CSV table of C-alpha atoms and ligand atoms in Angstrom, one decimal:
chain,number,residue,atom,x,y,z
A,1,UNK,CA,28.0,9.2,21.6
A,2,UNK,CA,24.4,9.4,23.0
A,3,UNK,CA,22.4,6.3,23.0
A,4,UNK,CA,19.5,6.0,21.1
A,5,UNK,CA,16.0,4.5,22.3
A,6,UNK,CA,15.4,1.2,22.9
A,7,UNK,CA,13.1,1.0,20.3
A,8,UNK,CA,15.2,1.7,17.5
A,9,UNK,CA,16.8,-1.8,18.2
A,10,UNK,CA,12.9,-3.5,17.2
A,11,UNK,CA,13.5,-2.1,13.5
A,12,UNK,CA,16.0,-1.8,11.0
A,13,UNK,CA,16.6,0.7,8.1
A,14,UNK,CA,13.4,0.2,5.7
A,15,UNK,CA,14.5,-2.1,3.2
A,16,UNK,CA,13.9,0.1,0.3
A,17,UNK,CA,16.2,3.0,1.9
A,18,UNK,CA,19.1,0.9,2.0
A,19,UNK,CA,18.7,-1.3,-1.0
A,20,UNK,CA,18.1,1.8,-3.1
A,21,UNK,CA,21.2,3.7,-1.9
A,22,UNK,CA,23.0,0.6,-3.0
A,23,UNK,CA,20.6,0.7,-6.4
A,24,UNK,CA,21.6,4.1,-7.0
A,25,UNK,CA,25.5,3.8,-6.0
A,26,UNK,CA,25.4,1.3,-8.6
A,27,UNK,CA,23.6,3.7,-11.2
A,28,UNK,CA,26.6,6.3,-10.6
A,29,UNK,CA,29.3,3.8,-11.2
A,30,UNK,CA,27.4,3.8,-14.9
A,31,UNK,CA,25.7,0.5,-14.6
A,32,UNK,CA,22.3,0.8,-16.8
A,33,UNK,CA,19.8,-0.1,-14.0
A,34,UNK,CA,16.6,-0.9,-14.9
A,35,UNK,CA,14.5,-0.2,-11.5
A,36,UNK,CA,11.6,-2.8,-11.1
A,37,UNK,CA,11.6,-2.6,-7.3
A,38,UNK,CA,9.5,0.2,-5.7
A,39,UNK,CA,6.3,1.0,-6.6
A,40,UNK,CA,6.4,4.5,-7.2
A,41,UNK,CA,4.3,5.2,-10.5
A,42,UNK,CA,6.3,6.8,-13.5
A,43,UNK,CA,3.2,8.2,-15.4
A,44,UNK,CA,2.1,12.0,-14.3
A,45,UNK,CA,-1.1,13.1,-12.9
A,46,UNK,CA,-3.8,14.7,-15.1
A,47,UNK,CA,-3.0,18.1,-16.4
A,48,UNK,CA,-6.2,19.3,-14.3
A,49,UNK,CA,-4.4,17.9,-11.2
A,50,UNK,CA,-1.5,20.0,-11.8
A,51,UNK,CA,-3.6,23.5,-12.9
A,52,UNK,CA,-5.0,23.4,-9.7
A,53,UNK,CA,-2.2,23.5,-7.4
A,54,UNK,CA,-0.6,26.3,-9.9
A,55,UNK,CA,-4.1,28.6,-9.2
A,56,UNK,CA,-4.1,27.5,-5.5
A,57,UNK,CA,-0.9,29.3,-5.2
A,58,UNK,CA,-2.1,32.7,-5.6
A,59,UNK,CA,-5.2,32.1,-3.1
A,60,UNK,CA,-4.9,34.6,-0.1
A,61,UNK,CA,-4.4,31.9,2.3
A,62,UNK,CA,-2.4,29.3,0.4
A,63,UNK,CA,0.7,29.6,2.5
A,64,UNK,CA,-0.9,29.1,5.9
A,65,UNK,CA,-1.2,26.6,8.6
A,66,UNK,CA,-4.0,24.4,7.4
A,67,UNK,CA,-6.8,22.8,9.2
A,68,UNK,CA,-5.9,19.9,11.0
A,69,UNK,CA,-9.1,17.4,9.4
A,70,UNK,CA,-8.3,19.0,5.7
A,71,UNK,CA,-10.3,21.4,3.6
A,72,UNK,CA,-13.7,20.7,3.9
A,73,UNK,CA,-13.6,20.6,0.1
A,74,UNK,CA,-11.3,17.7,0.4
A,75,UNK,CA,-13.1,15.7,2.8
A,76,UNK,CA,-16.1,16.1,0.4
A,77,UNK,CA,-14.2,15.1,-2.6
A,78,UNK,CA,-13.4,11.9,-0.8
A,79,UNK,CA,-16.8,11.1,0.3
A,80,UNK,CA,-17.9,11.7,-3.5
A,81,UNK,CA,-14.8,9.4,-4.2
A,82,UNK,CA,-16.6,6.6,-2.3
A,83,UNK,CA,-19.8,6.7,-3.1
A,84,UNK,CA,-19.0,6.7,-6.9
A,85,UNK,CA,-16.5,4.2,-7.1
A,86,UNK,CA,-17.6,2.0,-4.0
A,87,UNK,CA,-21.0,2.8,-3.2
A,88,UNK,CA,-20.1,3.6,0.3
A,89,UNK,CA,-22.1,6.4,2.0
A,90,UNK,CA,-19.2,8.3,4.6
A,91,UNK,CA,-20.2,11.6,6.4
A,92,UNK,CA,-17.2,13.7,5.4
A,93,UNK,CA,-17.2,15.4,9.1
A,94,UNK,CA,-16.6,12.5,11.3
A,95,UNK,CA,-15.9,9.7,9.0
A,96,UNK,CA,-13.4,10.7,7.2
A,97,UNK,CA,-9.8,12.2,8.1
A,98,UNK,CA,-7.2,12.9,5.1
A,99,UNK,CA,-3.8,11.7,5.5
A,100,UNK,CA,-0.2,12.9,4.6
A,101,UNK,CA,0.0,9.2,2.7
A,102,UNK,CA,-1.7,6.5,4.0
A,103,UNK,CA,1.8,4.7,5.1
A,104,UNK,CA,1.8,7.8,8.2
A,105,UNK,CA,-1.9,6.5,8.9
A,106,UNK,CA,-0.4,3.1,10.1
A,107,UNK,CA,1.7,4.9,13.0
A,108,UNK,CA,-1.3,7.4,13.7
A,109,UNK,CA,-3.6,4.3,14.1
A,110,UNK,CA,-1.0,2.0,15.9
A,111,UNK,CA,-0.3,5.1,18.4
A,112,UNK,CA,-4.0,5.6,18.7
A,113,UNK,CA,-5.0,2.2,19.7
A,114,UNK,CA,-2.1,0.3,21.0
A,115,UNK,CA,-0.3,-0.3,24.4
A,116,UNK,CA,2.9,-2.1,25.0
A,117,UNK,CA,2.5,-5.3,25.0
A,118,UNK,CA,-1.0,-5.5,23.0
A,119,UNK,CA,-1.0,-7.9,20.2
A,120,UNK,CA,-1.5,-7.0,16.4
A,121,UNK,CA,-1.9,-9.7,13.8
A,122,UNK,CA,-0.4,-8.9,10.9
A,123,UNK,CA,0.0,-10.7,7.1
A,124,UNK,CA,2.7,-12.9,6.0
A,125,UNK,CA,3.7,-11.8,3.4
A,126,UNK,CA,2.5,-8.2,3.7
A,127,UNK,CA,3.5,-4.7,3.8
A,128,UNK,CA,6.4,-4.2,6.2
A,129,UNK,CA,5.6,-1.1,7.7
A,130,UNK,CA,2.6,-2.7,9.9
A,131,UNK,CA,5.6,-5.1,11.6
A,132,UNK,CA,7.9,-2.1,11.9
A,133,UNK,CA,5.3,0.2,13.3
A,134,UNK,CA,3.8,-2.4,15.8
A,135,UNK,CA,7.4,-2.9,17.1
A,136,UNK,CA,8.1,1.0,17.4
A,137,UNK,CA,4.8,1.4,19.8
A,138,UNK,CA,6.0,-1.5,21.8
A,139,UNK,CA,3.2,-4.1,20.7
A,140,UNK,CA,3.7,-7.5,19.5
A,141,UNK,CA,3.6,-8.6,16.0
A,142,UNK,CA,1.6,-11.7,15.8
A,143,UNK,CA,1.7,-12.9,12.2
A,144,UNK,CA,-1.3,-15.1,10.4
A,145,UNK,CA,-0.6,-17.1,7.2
A,146,UNK,CA,-1.3,-16.2,3.8
A,147,UNK,CA,-0.3,-19.1,1.4
A,148,UNK,CA,-0.4,-20.0,-2.6
A,149,UNK,CA,-2.8,-22.9,-1.9
A,150,UNK,CA,-5.5,-20.7,-0.1
A,151,UNK,CA,-5.2,-17.9,-2.5
A,152,UNK,CA,-3.4,-15.6,-0.3
A,153,UNK,CA,-6.4,-15.6,1.8
A,154,UNK,CA,-6.4,-16.1,5.7
A,155,UNK,CA,-7.4,-19.6,7.4
A,156,UNK,CA,-10.1,-18.9,9.5
A,157,UNK,CA,-9.6,-21.8,11.6
A,158,UNK,CA,-6.0,-21.3,12.1
A,159,UNK,CA,-6.8,-17.6,13.2
A,160,UNK,CA,-9.4,-19.4,15.9
A,161,UNK,CA,-6.4,-21.4,17.0
A,162,UNK,CA,-4.6,-18.1,17.8
A,163,UNK,CA,-4.8,-16.8,21.6
A,164,UNK,CA,-6.4,-13.8,20.7
A,165,UNK,CA,-6.5,-12.3,24.3
A,166,UNK,CA,-4.4,-9.6,23.7
A,167,UNK,CA,-5.0,-9.0,20.0
A,168,UNK,CA,-6.2,-5.3,19.2
A,169,UNK,CA,-5.8,-4.9,16.0
A,170,UNK,CA,-5.7,-6.5,12.7
A,171,UNK,CA,-4.3,-5.2,9.3
A,172,UNK,CA,-5.3,-6.8,6.3
A,173,UNK,CA,-5.0,-5.3,2.5
A,174,UNK,CA,-7.0,-6.6,-0.5
A,175,UNK,CA,-6.2,-6.3,-3.4
A,176,UNK,CA,-3.3,-7.6,-1.5
A,177,UNK,CA,0.3,-6.4,-1.9
A,178,UNK,CA,2.7,-7.8,-2.5
A,179,UNK,CA,0.6,-10.7,-4.3
A,180,UNK,CA,-2.1,-8.4,-5.8
A,181,UNK,CA,-4.4,-11.4,-4.7
A,182,UNK,CA,-8.2,-9.9,-5.1
A,183,UNK,CA,-9.7,-10.9,-2.1
A,184,UNK,CA,-13.9,-10.6,-2.4
A,185,UNK,CA,-17.0,-9.3,-0.6
A,186,UNK,CA,-17.4,-12.8,1.0
A,187,UNK,CA,-14.0,-12.8,2.6
A,188,UNK,CA,-14.4,-9.1,3.7
A,189,UNK,CA,-17.6,-9.9,5.2
A,190,UNK,CA,-15.9,-13.0,7.0
A,191,UNK,CA,-13.0,-10.6,8.5
A,192,UNK,CA,-16.0,-8.1,9.9
A,193,UNK,CA,-17.3,-11.0,11.4
A,194,UNK,CA,-14.2,-12.4,13.4
A,195,UNK,CA,-13.2,-8.6,14.2
A,196,UNK,CA,-16.9,-8.1,15.7
A,197,UNK,CA,-16.6,-11.6,17.7
A,198,UNK,CA,-12.9,-11.2,19.2
A,199,UNK,CA,-13.0,-7.2,19.5
A,200,UNK,CA,-10.4,-6.4,17.3
A,201,UNK,CA,-10.0,-3.2,15.1
A,202,UNK,CA,-10.0,-4.5,11.8
A,203,UNK,CA,-7.6,-2.4,9.2
A,204,UNK,CA,-8.3,-2.5,5.5
A,205,UNK,CA,-5.0,-1.1,3.6
A,206,UNK,CA,-6.4,-0.7,0.0
A,207,UNK,CA,-4.1,1.7,-2.1
A,208,UNK,CA,-4.4,-0.4,-5.3
A,209,UNK,CA,-8.1,-1.1,-6.1
A,210,UNK,CA,-8.1,0.9,-9.2
A,211,UNK,CA,-4.9,-0.4,-10.5
A,212,UNK,CA,-5.8,-3.7,-13.1
A,213,UNK,CA,-8.7,-4.2,-11.4
A,214,UNK,CA,-12.3,-4.6,-12.9
A,215,UNK,CA,-14.1,-4.5,-9.4
A,216,UNK,CA,-12.8,-2.1,-6.9
A,217,UNK,CA,-14.0,-3.1,-3.3
A,218,UNK,CA,-14.0,-1.5,0.1
A,219,UNK,CA,-14.2,-3.2,3.5
A,220,UNK,CA,-16.9,-0.8,4.3
A,221,UNK,CA,-19.0,-2.1,1.8
A,222,UNK,CA,-19.8,-5.0,4.4
A,223,UNK,CA,-22.9,-4.0,6.4
A,224,UNK,CA,-21.9,-3.0,9.9
A,225,UNK,CA,-18.1,-2.9,9.2
A,226,UNK,CA,-18.1,0.7,10.2
A,227,UNK,CA,-18.9,-0.8,13.7
A,228,UNK,CA,-15.1,-2.3,13.7
A,229,UNK,CA,-13.3,-1.3,10.7
A,230,UNK,CA,-11.1,1.5,9.4
A,231,UNK,CA,-10.1,1.7,5.9
A,232,UNK,CA,-6.9,3.4,4.5
A,233,UNK,CA,-6.7,4.5,0.7
A,234,UNK,CA,-4.2,6.4,-1.3
A,235,UNK,CA,-3.8,8.8,-4.1
A,236,UNK,CA,-0.4,7.6,-4.7
A,237,UNK,CA,-1.1,5.0,-7.0
A,238,UNK,CA,-4.7,5.8,-8.4
A,239,UNK,CA,-3.8,9.3,-9.5
A,240,UNK,CA,0.0,9.2,-10.1
A,241,UNK,CA,0.7,11.3,-6.7
A,242,UNK,CA,3.2,9.1,-4.7
A,243,UNK,CA,5.4,12.2,-3.8
A,244,UNK,CA,2.4,14.5,-2.8
A,245,UNK,CA,1.4,12.1,-0.1
A,246,UNK,CA,-2.2,12.2,0.0
A,247,UNK,CA,-4.2,9.4,1.5
A,248,UNK,CA,-7.0,8.9,3.9
A,249,UNK,CA,-8.3,7.4,6.7
A,250,UNK,CA,-12.1,6.2,6.7
A,251,UNK,CA,-14.7,4.5,8.9
A,252,UNK,CA,-16.0,4.1,12.2
A,253,UNK,CA,-16.3,7.9,13.8
A,254,UNK,CA,-14.8,7.3,17.2
A,255,UNK,CA,-11.5,5.5,15.8
A,256,UNK,CA,-11.3,8.6,13.4
A,257,UNK,CA,-11.6,10.8,16.5
A,258,UNK,CA,-9.1,9.2,18.3
A,259,UNK,CA,-6.7,9.1,15.5
A,260,UNK,CA,-7.0,12.8,15.1
A,261,UNK,CA,-5.9,13.5,18.5
A,262,UNK,CA,-2.7,11.9,17.8
A,263,UNK,CA,-2.2,13.1,14.5
A,264,UNK,CA,-3.4,16.8,15.5
A,265,UNK,CA,-0.2,16.9,18.0
A,266,UNK,CA,2.2,15.7,15.3
A,267,UNK,CA,1.8,17.6,12.2
A,268,UNK,CA,0.0,21.3,11.2
A,269,UNK,CA,-2.1,20.5,8.2
A,270,UNK,CA,-1.2,19.5,4.7
A,271,UNK,CA,0.0,22.3,2.4
A,272,UNK,CA,-3.3,24.0,0.4
A,273,UNK,CA,-2.1,23.5,-2.8
A,274,UNK,CA,-1.8,19.9,-2.4
A,275,UNK,CA,-5.0,19.6,-0.8
A,276,UNK,CA,-6.3,21.6,-3.6
A,277,UNK,CA,-4.9,19.0,-6.2
A,278,UNK,CA,-6.1,16.2,-4.4
A,279,UNK,CA,-9.6,17.6,-4.5
A,280,UNK,CA,-9.2,17.7,-8.3
A,281,UNK,CA,-7.9,14.1,-8.8
A,282,UNK,CA,-10.7,12.6,-6.9
A,283,UNK,CA,-13.1,14.2,-8.8
A,284,UNK,CA,-11.7,11.7,-12.3
A,285,UNK,CA,-13.8,9.3,-13.8
A,286,UNK,CA,-13.9,5.8,-15.4
A,287,UNK,CA,-11.7,7.3,-18.9
A,288,UNK,CA,-8.8,8.1,-16.0
A,289,UNK,CA,-9.0,4.7,-14.8
A,290,UNK,CA,-9.2,3.2,-18.4
A,291,UNK,CA,-6.5,5.3,-19.6
A,292,UNK,CA,-3.7,4.3,-16.8
A,293,UNK,CA,-5.2,0.7,-16.9
A,294,UNK,CA,-4.4,0.7,-20.6
A,295,UNK,CA,-0.5,1.4,-20.3
A,296,UNK,CA,-0.1,-0.9,-17.3
A,297,UNK,CA,-1.8,-3.6,-19.3
A,298,UNK,CA,0.9,-3.7,-22.0
A,299,UNK,CA,3.3,-3.6,-19.3
A,300,UNK,CA,2.0,-6.4,-17.5
A,301,UNK,CA,2.2,-8.7,-20.3
A,302,UNK,CA,5.9,-7.8,-21.0
A,303,UNK,CA,6.7,-8.2,-17.5
A,304,UNK,CA,5.4,-11.7,-17.3
A,305,UNK,CA,7.2,-12.4,-20.4
A,306,UNK,CA,10.4,-11.1,-18.5
A,307,UNK,CA,9.4,-13.5,-15.2
A,308,UNK,CA,8.6,-16.5,-17.3
A,309,UNK,CA,12.0,-16.0,-19.2
A,310,UNK,CA,13.8,-16.2,-15.8
A,311,UNK,CA,12.0,-19.4,-15.1
A,312,UNK,CA,9.7,-17.9,-12.7
A,313,UNK,CA,5.6,-19.0,-12.6
A,314,UNK,CA,3.7,-15.8,-12.8
A,315,UNK,CA,0.5,-15.9,-10.3
A,316,UNK,CA,-1.9,-14.6,-13.4
A,317,UNK,CA,-4.6,-13.8,-11.3
A,318,UNK,CA,-3.1,-10.9,-9.7
A,319,UNK,CA,-4.1,-7.2,-9.6
A,320,UNK,CA,-2.4,-4.2,-9.1
A,321,UNK,CA,0.2,-2.5,-9.7
A,322,UNK,CA,3.1,-5.4,-9.3
A,323,UNK,CA,3.6,-9.2,-11.1
A,324,UNK,CA,3.8,-11.4,-8.6
A,325,UNK,CA,6.3,-14.8,-9.3
A,326,UNK,CA,7.8,-17.8,-8.0
A,327,UNK,CA,10.9,-18.6,-8.4
A,328,UNK,CA,11.8,-22.0,-10.7
A,329,UNK,CA,12.2,-25.1,-8.8
A,330,UNK,CA,15.2,-25.7,-7.2
A,331,UNK,CA,16.4,-22.2,-6.3
A,332,UNK,CA,15.6,-21.4,-2.4
A,333,UNK,CA,16.4,-17.8,-1.7
A,334,UNK,CA,15.1,-14.8,-3.4
A,335,UNK,CA,17.3,-12.6,-2.0
A,336,UNK,CA,20.4,-14.5,-3.8
A,337,UNK,CA,18.2,-14.7,-7.2
A,338,UNK,CA,17.6,-11.0,-7.0
A,339,UNK,CA,21.2,-10.0,-6.2
A,340,UNK,CA,22.8,-12.1,-8.7
A,341,UNK,CA,20.3,-10.4,-11.6
A,342,UNK,CA,21.0,-6.8,-10.0
A,343,UNK,CA,24.9,-7.4,-10.1
A,344,UNK,CA,25.1,-9.4,-13.5
A,345,UNK,CA,22.2,-7.8,-15.4
A,346,UNK,CA,21.7,-4.5,-13.4
A,347,UNK,CA,17.5,-5.4,-13.0
A,348,UNK,CA,16.5,-4.8,-9.8
A,349,UNK,CA,13.4,-6.7,-8.7
A,350,UNK,CA,12.2,-7.1,-5.0
A,351,UNK,CA,12.4,-10.2,-3.3
A,352,UNK,CA,9.8,-11.7,-1.4
A,353,UNK,CA,11.3,-11.9,1.8
A,354,UNK,CA,11.0,-8.5,2.7
A,355,UNK,CA,6.9,-8.9,2.9
A,356,UNK,CA,7.7,-12.1,5.6
A,357,UNK,CA,9.1,-15.5,5.5
A,358,UNK,CA,6.3,-16.5,3.2
A,359,UNK,CA,7.4,-14.7,0.7
A,360,UNK,CA,10.5,-16.9,0.3
A,361,UNK,CA,10.5,-18.4,-3.0
A,362,UNK,CA,9.0,-15.7,-4.8
A,363,UNK,CA,9.8,-12.3,-6.4
A,364,UNK,CA,7.6,-9.1,-6.9
A,365,UNK,CA,8.1,-6.5,-10.0
A,366,UNK,CA,6.8,-3.1,-10.3
A,367,UNK,CA,4.6,-2.1,-13.2
A,368,UNK,CA,6.7,1.3,-13.2
A,369,UNK,CA,8.7,1.1,-15.8
A,370,UNK,CA,8.5,1.8,-19.7
A,371,UNK,CA,7.6,-0.9,-22.3
A,372,UNK,CA,10.9,0.1,-23.8
A,373,UNK,CA,12.8,-0.7,-20.5
A,374,UNK,CA,10.8,-3.8,-20.3
A,375,UNK,CA,11.9,-5.1,-23.6
A,376,UNK,CA,15.3,-3.9,-22.9
A,377,UNK,CA,15.2,-6.0,-19.8
A,378,UNK,CA,13.8,-9.2,-21.4
A,379,UNK,CA,16.8,-8.6,-24.2
A,380,UNK,CA,19.3,-8.8,-21.6
A,381,UNK,CA,18.8,-12.9,-20.9
B,401,LIG,C1,0.0,-1.9,0.9
B,401,LIG,C2,0.4,-0.4,1.4
B,401,LIG,N1,0.3,0.2,1.8
B,401,LIG,C3,0.6,1.6,2.0
B,401,LIG,C4,1.5,2.2,1.6
B,401,LIG,C5,2.2,3.6,1.4
B,401,LIG,O1,1.1,4.3,0.5
B,401,LIG,P1,1.5,6.0,0.5
B,401,LIG,O2,1.9,6.5,-0.3
B,401,LIG,O3,-0.4,6.4,0.6
B,401,LIG,O4,1.9,6.2,2.2
B,401,LIG,C6,2.1,1.4,0.2
B,401,LIG,C7,3.0,2.0,-0.7
B,401,LIG,O5,3.6,1.4,-1.3
B,401,LIG,C8,1.6,-0.3,-0.2
B,401,LIG,O6,2.3,-1.0,-0.7
């Protein structure tokens, strides 16, 4: 047996990778599974997006390696998307880097900036990939608390009390996953000031700002944010293109350049047709967001009913693709709670604990399930 690298001891297989195997097995055994776990949109991209890919397949250079920085029209489309939707001006040549999903960006940013032993501020609860990637590159996760009573926003006094000398990167994400907390421009201003004071690279992970949210915000709206900040954005949820793997990194030009240095050594450009489809998607206007949100709104009402039927208390202020709910009084283990529902009712819900210790006592429902299925789930109780 060839021994694996020591870094593999620092991570587990991604929760969904192993849990969904179990869920698929239950479905294969004939269980009528309703999967409310992962946030993978079941709705279709617009027809214009699909047509753009089909047409692109006939282009002469469609099957060649593509530029490491993406097609100029894709980068321009990303710049226009930021101008039109967030009122943020970005230089498409120096301040934007297309990615194959924002998840890979987390690894590229970490490889570009972290040495072994560097510290990384990570929200608890938060997206698990920040922690696993930090571990994989030999850096040290330092968790900062997000709590219900502070509306899932960081406590700056507590942050200042930490030993920040070795902190190189701080991950944030508003609208926040898993809770759905919106954040605010005021919060972003404070975070930029904090990052500047302590010479920390601040990265906002922003894939959910158009889902059930009437005020999409970008960290880059803060004056001077580009001095210390990057933002990840994604077409996965906004345009129902999770499987396409298209995201983007935006902000500080020197940092983008450093990330390109890593990324250009790892892949050889994004498939041409996908870039053409993505360019088309980015042109979508308010009617697209409104039509998606009409559907998500109805699903959210039903999902809240389901959560309440389970005795949970819904975080009503939440936006984005999930419903975050607190377990009934007296129930202490989110994982036991979701397992009993999975085995007894064939409904899969995500336990809050996979997002960190502060997720204990909470569960997360994805809004990627058709209304009839949510109604069926309600009827099972
Ligand atoms: C907070 C957060 N960041 C990043 C991602 C990854 O998105 P992408 O599909 O762009 O890689 C997800 C996906 O679920 C997410 O929830």
